[in-house]
PDB file of C-alpha atoms in Angstrom:
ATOM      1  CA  UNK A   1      43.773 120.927  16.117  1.00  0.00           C
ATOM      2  CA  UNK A   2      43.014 124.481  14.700  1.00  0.00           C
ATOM      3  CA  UNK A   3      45.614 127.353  14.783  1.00  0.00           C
ATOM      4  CA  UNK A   4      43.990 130.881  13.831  1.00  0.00           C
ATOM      5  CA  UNK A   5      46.634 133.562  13.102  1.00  0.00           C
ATOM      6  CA  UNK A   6      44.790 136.476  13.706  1.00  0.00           C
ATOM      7  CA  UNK A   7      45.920 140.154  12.356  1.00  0.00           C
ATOM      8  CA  UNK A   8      46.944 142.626  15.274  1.00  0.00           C
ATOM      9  CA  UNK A   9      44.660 145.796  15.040  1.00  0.00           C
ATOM     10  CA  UNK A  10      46.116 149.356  16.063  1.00  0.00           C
ATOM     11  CA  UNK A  11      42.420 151.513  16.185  1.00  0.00           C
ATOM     12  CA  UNK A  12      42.484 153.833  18.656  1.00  0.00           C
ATOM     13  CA  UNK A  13      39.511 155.154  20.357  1.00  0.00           C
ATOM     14  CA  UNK A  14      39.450 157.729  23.067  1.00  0.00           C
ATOM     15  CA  UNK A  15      36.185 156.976  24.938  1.00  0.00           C
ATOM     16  CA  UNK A  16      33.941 159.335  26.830  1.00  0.00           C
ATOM     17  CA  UNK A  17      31.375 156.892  27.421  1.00  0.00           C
ATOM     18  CA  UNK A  18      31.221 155.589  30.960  1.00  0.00           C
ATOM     19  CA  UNK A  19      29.718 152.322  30.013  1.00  0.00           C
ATOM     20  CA  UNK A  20      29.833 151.148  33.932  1.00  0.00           C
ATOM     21  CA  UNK A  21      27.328 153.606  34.318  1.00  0.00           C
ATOM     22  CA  UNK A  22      25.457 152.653  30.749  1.00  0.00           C
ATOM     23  CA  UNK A  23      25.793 149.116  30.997  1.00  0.00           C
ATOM     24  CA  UNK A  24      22.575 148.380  32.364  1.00  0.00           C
ATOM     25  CA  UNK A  25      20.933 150.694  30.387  1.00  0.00           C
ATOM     26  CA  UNK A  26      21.596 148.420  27.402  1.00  0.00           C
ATOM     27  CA  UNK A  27      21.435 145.047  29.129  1.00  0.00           C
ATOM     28  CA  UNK A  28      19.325 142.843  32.018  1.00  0.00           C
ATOM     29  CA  UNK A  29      20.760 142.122  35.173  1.00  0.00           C
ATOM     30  CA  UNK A  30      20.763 138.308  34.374  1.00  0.00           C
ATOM     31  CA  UNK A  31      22.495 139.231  31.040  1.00  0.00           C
ATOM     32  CA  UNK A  32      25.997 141.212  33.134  1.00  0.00           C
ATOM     33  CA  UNK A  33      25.563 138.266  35.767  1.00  0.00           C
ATOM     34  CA  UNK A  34      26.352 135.847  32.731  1.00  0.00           C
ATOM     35  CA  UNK A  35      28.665 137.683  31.035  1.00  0.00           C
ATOM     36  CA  UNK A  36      30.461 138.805  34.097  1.00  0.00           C
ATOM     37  CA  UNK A  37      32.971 135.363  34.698  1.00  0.00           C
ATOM     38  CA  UNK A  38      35.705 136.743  35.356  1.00  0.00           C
ATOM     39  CA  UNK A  39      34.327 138.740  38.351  1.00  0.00           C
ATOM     40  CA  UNK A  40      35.924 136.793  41.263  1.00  0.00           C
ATOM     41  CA  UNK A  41      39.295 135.726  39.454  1.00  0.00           C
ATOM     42  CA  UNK A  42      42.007 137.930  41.650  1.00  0.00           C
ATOM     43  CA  UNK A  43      44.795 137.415  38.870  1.00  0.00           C
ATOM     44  CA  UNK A  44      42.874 139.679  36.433  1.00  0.00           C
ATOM     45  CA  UNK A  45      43.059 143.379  36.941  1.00  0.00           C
ATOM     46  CA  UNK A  46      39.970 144.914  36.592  1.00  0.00           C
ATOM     47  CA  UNK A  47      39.973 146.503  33.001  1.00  0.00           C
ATOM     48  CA  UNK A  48      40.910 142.770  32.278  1.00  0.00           C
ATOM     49  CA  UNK A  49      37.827 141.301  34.165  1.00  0.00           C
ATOM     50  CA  UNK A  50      35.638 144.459  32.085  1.00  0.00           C
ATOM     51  CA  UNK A  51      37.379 143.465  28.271  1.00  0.00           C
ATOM     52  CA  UNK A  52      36.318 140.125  29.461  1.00  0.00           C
ATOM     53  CA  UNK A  53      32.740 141.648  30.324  1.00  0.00           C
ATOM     54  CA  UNK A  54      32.446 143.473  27.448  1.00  0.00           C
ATOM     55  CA  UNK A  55      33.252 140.414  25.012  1.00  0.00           C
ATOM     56  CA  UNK A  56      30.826 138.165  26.613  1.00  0.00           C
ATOM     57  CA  UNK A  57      27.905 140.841  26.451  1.00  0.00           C
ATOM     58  CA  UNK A  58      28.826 140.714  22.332  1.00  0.00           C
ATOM     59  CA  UNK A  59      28.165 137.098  22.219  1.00  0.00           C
ATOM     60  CA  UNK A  60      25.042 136.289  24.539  1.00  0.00           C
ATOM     61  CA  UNK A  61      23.172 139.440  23.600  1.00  0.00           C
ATOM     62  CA  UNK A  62      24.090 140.813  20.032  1.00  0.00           C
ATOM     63  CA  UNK A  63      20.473 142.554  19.271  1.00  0.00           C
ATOM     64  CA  UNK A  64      21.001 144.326  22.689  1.00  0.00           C
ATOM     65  CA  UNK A  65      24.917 144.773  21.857  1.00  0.00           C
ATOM     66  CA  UNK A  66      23.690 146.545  18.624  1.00  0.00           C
ATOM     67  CA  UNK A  67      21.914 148.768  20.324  1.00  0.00           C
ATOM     68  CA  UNK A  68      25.257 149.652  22.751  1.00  0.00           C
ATOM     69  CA  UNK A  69      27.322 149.804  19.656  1.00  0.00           C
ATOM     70  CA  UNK A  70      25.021 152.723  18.168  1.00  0.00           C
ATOM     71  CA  UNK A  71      25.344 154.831  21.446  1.00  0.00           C
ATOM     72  CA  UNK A  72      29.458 153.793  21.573  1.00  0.00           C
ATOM     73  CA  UNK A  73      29.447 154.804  17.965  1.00  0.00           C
ATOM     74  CA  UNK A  74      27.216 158.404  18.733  1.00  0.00           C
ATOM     75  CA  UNK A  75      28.747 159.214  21.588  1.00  0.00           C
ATOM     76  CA  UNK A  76      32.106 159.436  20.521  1.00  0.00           C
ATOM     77  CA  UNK A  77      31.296 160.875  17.935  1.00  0.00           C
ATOM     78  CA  UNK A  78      33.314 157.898  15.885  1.00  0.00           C
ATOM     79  CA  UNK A  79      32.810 158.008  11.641  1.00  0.00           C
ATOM     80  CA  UNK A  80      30.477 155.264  10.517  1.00  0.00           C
ATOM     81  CA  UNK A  81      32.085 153.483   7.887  1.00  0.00           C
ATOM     82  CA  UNK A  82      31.102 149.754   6.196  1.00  0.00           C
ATOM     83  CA  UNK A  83      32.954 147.997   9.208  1.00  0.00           C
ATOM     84  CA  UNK A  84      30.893 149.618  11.949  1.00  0.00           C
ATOM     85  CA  UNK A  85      27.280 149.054   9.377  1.00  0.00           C
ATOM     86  CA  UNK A  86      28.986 145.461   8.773  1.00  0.00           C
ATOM     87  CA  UNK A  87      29.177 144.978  12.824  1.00  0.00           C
ATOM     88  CA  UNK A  88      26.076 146.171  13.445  1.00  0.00           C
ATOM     89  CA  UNK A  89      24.458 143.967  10.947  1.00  0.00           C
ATOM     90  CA  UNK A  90      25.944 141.067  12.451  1.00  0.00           C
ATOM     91  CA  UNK A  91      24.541 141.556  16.017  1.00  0.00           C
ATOM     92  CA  UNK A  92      20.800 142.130  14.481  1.00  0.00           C
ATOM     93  CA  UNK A  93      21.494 138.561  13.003  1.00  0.00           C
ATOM     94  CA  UNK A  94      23.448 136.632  15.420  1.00  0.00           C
ATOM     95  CA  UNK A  95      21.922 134.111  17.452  1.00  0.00           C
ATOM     96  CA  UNK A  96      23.488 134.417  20.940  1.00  0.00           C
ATOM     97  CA  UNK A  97      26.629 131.786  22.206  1.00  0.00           C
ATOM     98  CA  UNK A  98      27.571 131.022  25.852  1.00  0.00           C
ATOM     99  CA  UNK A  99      29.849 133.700  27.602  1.00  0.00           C
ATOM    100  CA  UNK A 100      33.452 132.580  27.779  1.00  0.00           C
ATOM    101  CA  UNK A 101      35.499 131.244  30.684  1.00  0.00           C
ATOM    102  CA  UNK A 102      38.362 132.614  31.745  1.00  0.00           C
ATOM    103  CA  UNK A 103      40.903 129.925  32.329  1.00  0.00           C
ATOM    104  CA  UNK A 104      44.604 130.564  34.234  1.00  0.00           C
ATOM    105  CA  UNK A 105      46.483 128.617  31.201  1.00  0.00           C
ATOM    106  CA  UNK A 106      44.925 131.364  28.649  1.00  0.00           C
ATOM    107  CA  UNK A 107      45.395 134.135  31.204  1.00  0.00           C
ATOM    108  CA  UNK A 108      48.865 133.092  31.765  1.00  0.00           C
ATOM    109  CA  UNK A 109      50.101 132.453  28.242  1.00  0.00           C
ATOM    110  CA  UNK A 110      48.510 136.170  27.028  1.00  0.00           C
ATOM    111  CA  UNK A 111      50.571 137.502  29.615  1.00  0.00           C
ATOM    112  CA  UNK A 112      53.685 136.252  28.370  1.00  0.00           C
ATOM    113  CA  UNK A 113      53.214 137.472  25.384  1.00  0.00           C
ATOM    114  CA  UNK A 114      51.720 140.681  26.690  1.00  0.00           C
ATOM    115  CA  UNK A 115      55.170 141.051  28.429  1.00  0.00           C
ATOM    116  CA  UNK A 116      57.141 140.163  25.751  1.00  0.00           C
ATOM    117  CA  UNK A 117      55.428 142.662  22.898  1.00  0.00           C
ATOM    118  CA  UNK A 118      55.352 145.548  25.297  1.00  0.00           C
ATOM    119  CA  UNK A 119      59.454 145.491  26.400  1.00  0.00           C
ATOM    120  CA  UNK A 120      60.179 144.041  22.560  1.00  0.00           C
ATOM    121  CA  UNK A 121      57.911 147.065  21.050  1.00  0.00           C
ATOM    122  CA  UNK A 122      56.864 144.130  18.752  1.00  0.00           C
ATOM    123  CA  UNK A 123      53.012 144.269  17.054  1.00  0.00           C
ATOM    124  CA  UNK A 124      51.615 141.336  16.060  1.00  0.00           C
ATOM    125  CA  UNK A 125      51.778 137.820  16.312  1.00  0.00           C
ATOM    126  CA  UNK A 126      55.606 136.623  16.773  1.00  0.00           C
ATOM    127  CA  UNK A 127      56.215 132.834  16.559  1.00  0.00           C
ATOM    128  CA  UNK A 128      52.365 132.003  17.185  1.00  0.00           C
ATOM    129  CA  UNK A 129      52.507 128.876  15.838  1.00  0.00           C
ATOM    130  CA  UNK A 130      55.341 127.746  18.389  1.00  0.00           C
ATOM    131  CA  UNK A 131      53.528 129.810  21.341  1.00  0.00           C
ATOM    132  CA  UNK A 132      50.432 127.784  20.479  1.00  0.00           C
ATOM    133  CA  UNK A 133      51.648 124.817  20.829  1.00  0.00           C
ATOM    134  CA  UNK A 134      51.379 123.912  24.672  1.00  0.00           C
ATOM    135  CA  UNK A 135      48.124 125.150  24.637  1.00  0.00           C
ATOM    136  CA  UNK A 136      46.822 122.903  21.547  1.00  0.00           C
ATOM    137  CA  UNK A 137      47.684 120.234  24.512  1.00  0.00           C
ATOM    138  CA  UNK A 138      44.843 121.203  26.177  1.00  0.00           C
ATOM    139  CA  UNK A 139      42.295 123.045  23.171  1.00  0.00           C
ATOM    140  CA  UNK A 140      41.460 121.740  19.851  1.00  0.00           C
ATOM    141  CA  UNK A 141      40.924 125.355  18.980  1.00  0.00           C
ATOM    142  CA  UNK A 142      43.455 128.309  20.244  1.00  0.00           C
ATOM    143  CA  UNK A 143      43.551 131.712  18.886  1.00  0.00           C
ATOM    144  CA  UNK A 144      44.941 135.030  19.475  1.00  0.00           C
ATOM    145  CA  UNK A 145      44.118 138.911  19.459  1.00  0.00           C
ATOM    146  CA  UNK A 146      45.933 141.597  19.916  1.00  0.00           C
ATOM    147  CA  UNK A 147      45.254 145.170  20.328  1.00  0.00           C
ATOM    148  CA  UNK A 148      47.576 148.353  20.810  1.00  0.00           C
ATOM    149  CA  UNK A 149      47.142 151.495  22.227  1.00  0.00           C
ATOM    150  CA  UNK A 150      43.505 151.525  24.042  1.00  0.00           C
ATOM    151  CA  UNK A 151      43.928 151.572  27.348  1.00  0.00           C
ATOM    152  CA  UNK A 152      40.203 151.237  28.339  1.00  0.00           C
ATOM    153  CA  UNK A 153      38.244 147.825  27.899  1.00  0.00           C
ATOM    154  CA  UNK A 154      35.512 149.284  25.961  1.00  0.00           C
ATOM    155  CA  UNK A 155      38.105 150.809  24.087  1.00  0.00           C
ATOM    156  CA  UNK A 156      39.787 147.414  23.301  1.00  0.00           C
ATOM    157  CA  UNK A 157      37.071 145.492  22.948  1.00  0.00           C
ATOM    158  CA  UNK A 158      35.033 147.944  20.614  1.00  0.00           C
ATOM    159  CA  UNK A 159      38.551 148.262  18.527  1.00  0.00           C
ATOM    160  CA  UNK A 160      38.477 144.209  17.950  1.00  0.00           C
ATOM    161  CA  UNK A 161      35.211 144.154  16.997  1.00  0.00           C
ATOM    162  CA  UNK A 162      34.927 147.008  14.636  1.00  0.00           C
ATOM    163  CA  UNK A 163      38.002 145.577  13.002  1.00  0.00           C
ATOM    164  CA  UNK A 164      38.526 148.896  10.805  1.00  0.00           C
ATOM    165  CA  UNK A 165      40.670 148.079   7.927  1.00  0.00           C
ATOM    166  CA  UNK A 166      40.794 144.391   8.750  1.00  0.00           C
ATOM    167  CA  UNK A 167      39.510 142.636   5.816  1.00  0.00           C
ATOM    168  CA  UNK A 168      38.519 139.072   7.051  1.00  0.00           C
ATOM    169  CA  UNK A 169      37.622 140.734  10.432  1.00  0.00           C
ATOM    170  CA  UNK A 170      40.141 138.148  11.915  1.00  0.00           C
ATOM    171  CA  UNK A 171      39.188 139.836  15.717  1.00  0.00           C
ATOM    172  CA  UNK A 172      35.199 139.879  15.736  1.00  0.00           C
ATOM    173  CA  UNK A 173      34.932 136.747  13.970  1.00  0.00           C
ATOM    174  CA  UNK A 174      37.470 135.625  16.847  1.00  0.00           C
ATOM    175  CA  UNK A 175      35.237 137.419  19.889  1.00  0.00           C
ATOM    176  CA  UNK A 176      32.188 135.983  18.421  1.00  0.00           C
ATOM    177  CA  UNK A 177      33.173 132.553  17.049  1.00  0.00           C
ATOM    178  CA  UNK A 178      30.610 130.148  18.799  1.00  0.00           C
ATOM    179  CA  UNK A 179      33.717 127.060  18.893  1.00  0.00           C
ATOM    180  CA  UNK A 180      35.469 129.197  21.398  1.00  0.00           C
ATOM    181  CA  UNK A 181      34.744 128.369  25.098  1.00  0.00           C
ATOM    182  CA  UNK A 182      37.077 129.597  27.135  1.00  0.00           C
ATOM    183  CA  UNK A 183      39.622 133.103  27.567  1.00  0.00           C
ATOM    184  CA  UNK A 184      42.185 134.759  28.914  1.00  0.00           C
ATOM    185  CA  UNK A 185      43.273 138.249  28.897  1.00  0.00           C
ATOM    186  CA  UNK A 186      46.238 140.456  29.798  1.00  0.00           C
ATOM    187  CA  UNK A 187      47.012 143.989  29.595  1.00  0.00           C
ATOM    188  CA  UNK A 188      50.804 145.294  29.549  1.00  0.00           C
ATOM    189  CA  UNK A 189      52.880 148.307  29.009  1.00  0.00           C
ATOM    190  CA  UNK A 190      53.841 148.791  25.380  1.00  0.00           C
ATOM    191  CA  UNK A 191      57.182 150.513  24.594  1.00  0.00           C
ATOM    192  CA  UNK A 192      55.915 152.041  21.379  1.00  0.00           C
ATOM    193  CA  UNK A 193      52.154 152.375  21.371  1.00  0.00           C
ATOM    194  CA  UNK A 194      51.910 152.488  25.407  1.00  0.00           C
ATOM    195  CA  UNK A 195      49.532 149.449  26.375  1.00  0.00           C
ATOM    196  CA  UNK A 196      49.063 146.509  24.501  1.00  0.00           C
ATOM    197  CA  UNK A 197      46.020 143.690  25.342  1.00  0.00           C
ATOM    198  CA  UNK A 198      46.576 140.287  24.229  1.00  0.00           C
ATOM    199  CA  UNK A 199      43.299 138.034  24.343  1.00  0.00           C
ATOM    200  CA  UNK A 200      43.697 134.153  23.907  1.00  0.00           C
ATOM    201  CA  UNK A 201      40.493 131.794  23.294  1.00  0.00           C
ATOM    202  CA  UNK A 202      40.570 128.018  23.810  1.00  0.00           C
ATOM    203  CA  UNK A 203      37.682 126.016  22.176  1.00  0.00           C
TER     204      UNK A 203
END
């Protein structure tokens, strides 16, 4: 059984970048058909089913993902620093992983906490080890991300995976980790920074 504590990242991006529209520009139809598993599963909003999109397009295409990083990165006119050059290295060199699978345990238990961070005004990861537990029941792997005050997916999902400031880049290593299988992913209201997304992997 693995517990991964990872650090809570508060990177806020205001996109401009309709990447509904782009998406395909950047990717094959079979690609988004792949990536796209949460697409039928009523219990996730939307902007949940698109952060869930999103992070599955990082890990079965990363030389096409590198490409949609450089136009995320141009057209919001966003600072390249080592993080971003650091990301974009990785996709030119990753091999691609399955897409993850959103599972109502994961969904459920990001919720919670989702809920709880959001009326609490907390940041970060409060009593993980404890949360965790229940779920190690089911995963030999769980871990956690976190993300506060992007209210878009591409927003969110771009944020994790940049991981500005975040030293062992605790969230893209998360996203892209090839041991993780499955997902779940809530966004809530967030007393202090506005929204909050919680994602939880099981592997």
């Amino acid at each position: 059984m693995v517990l991964r504590f990872i650090s809570s990242t508060i990177f806020l991006f205001f996109s401009v970048l309709l990447y509904a529209q782009n998406v395909s520009d950047f990717f094959t139809d079979d690609q988004i058909t792949k990536a796209n598993t949460a697409l039928n599963i009523n219990s996730q909003s939307e902007e949940e089913k698109d952060v869930i999109l999103i992070t599955n397009l990082s890990r079965i295409a990363p030389k096409a993902f590198a490409s949609f990083l450089e136009e995320f990165i141009s057209v919001n006119s966003i600072n390249k620093s080592g993080f971003t050059k650091s990301l974009n290295e990785t996709f030119l060199k990753s091999a691609p992983s399955k897409a993850l699978t959103p599972q109502p345990i994961l969904k459920q238990s990001a919720k919670q906490y989702a809920e709880f961070a959001g009326k609490s005004g907390k940041v970060g990861h409060y009593n993980f080890k404890n949360r965790m537990q229940p779920l190690l029941k089911q995963y030999d792997l769980v871990s956690e991300n976190c993300d506060y005050g992007n209210e878009k997916a591409i927003d969110i999902v771009f944020s994790l995976l940049i991981d500005e400031g975040i030293e062992n880049l605790g969230h893209r290593n998360t996203i892209l980790n090839p041991s993780n299988k499955y997902i779940g992913v809530s966004i809530q209201p967030h007393k202090k920074y506005k929204v909050n997304c919680v994602q939880h992997f099981g592997g």
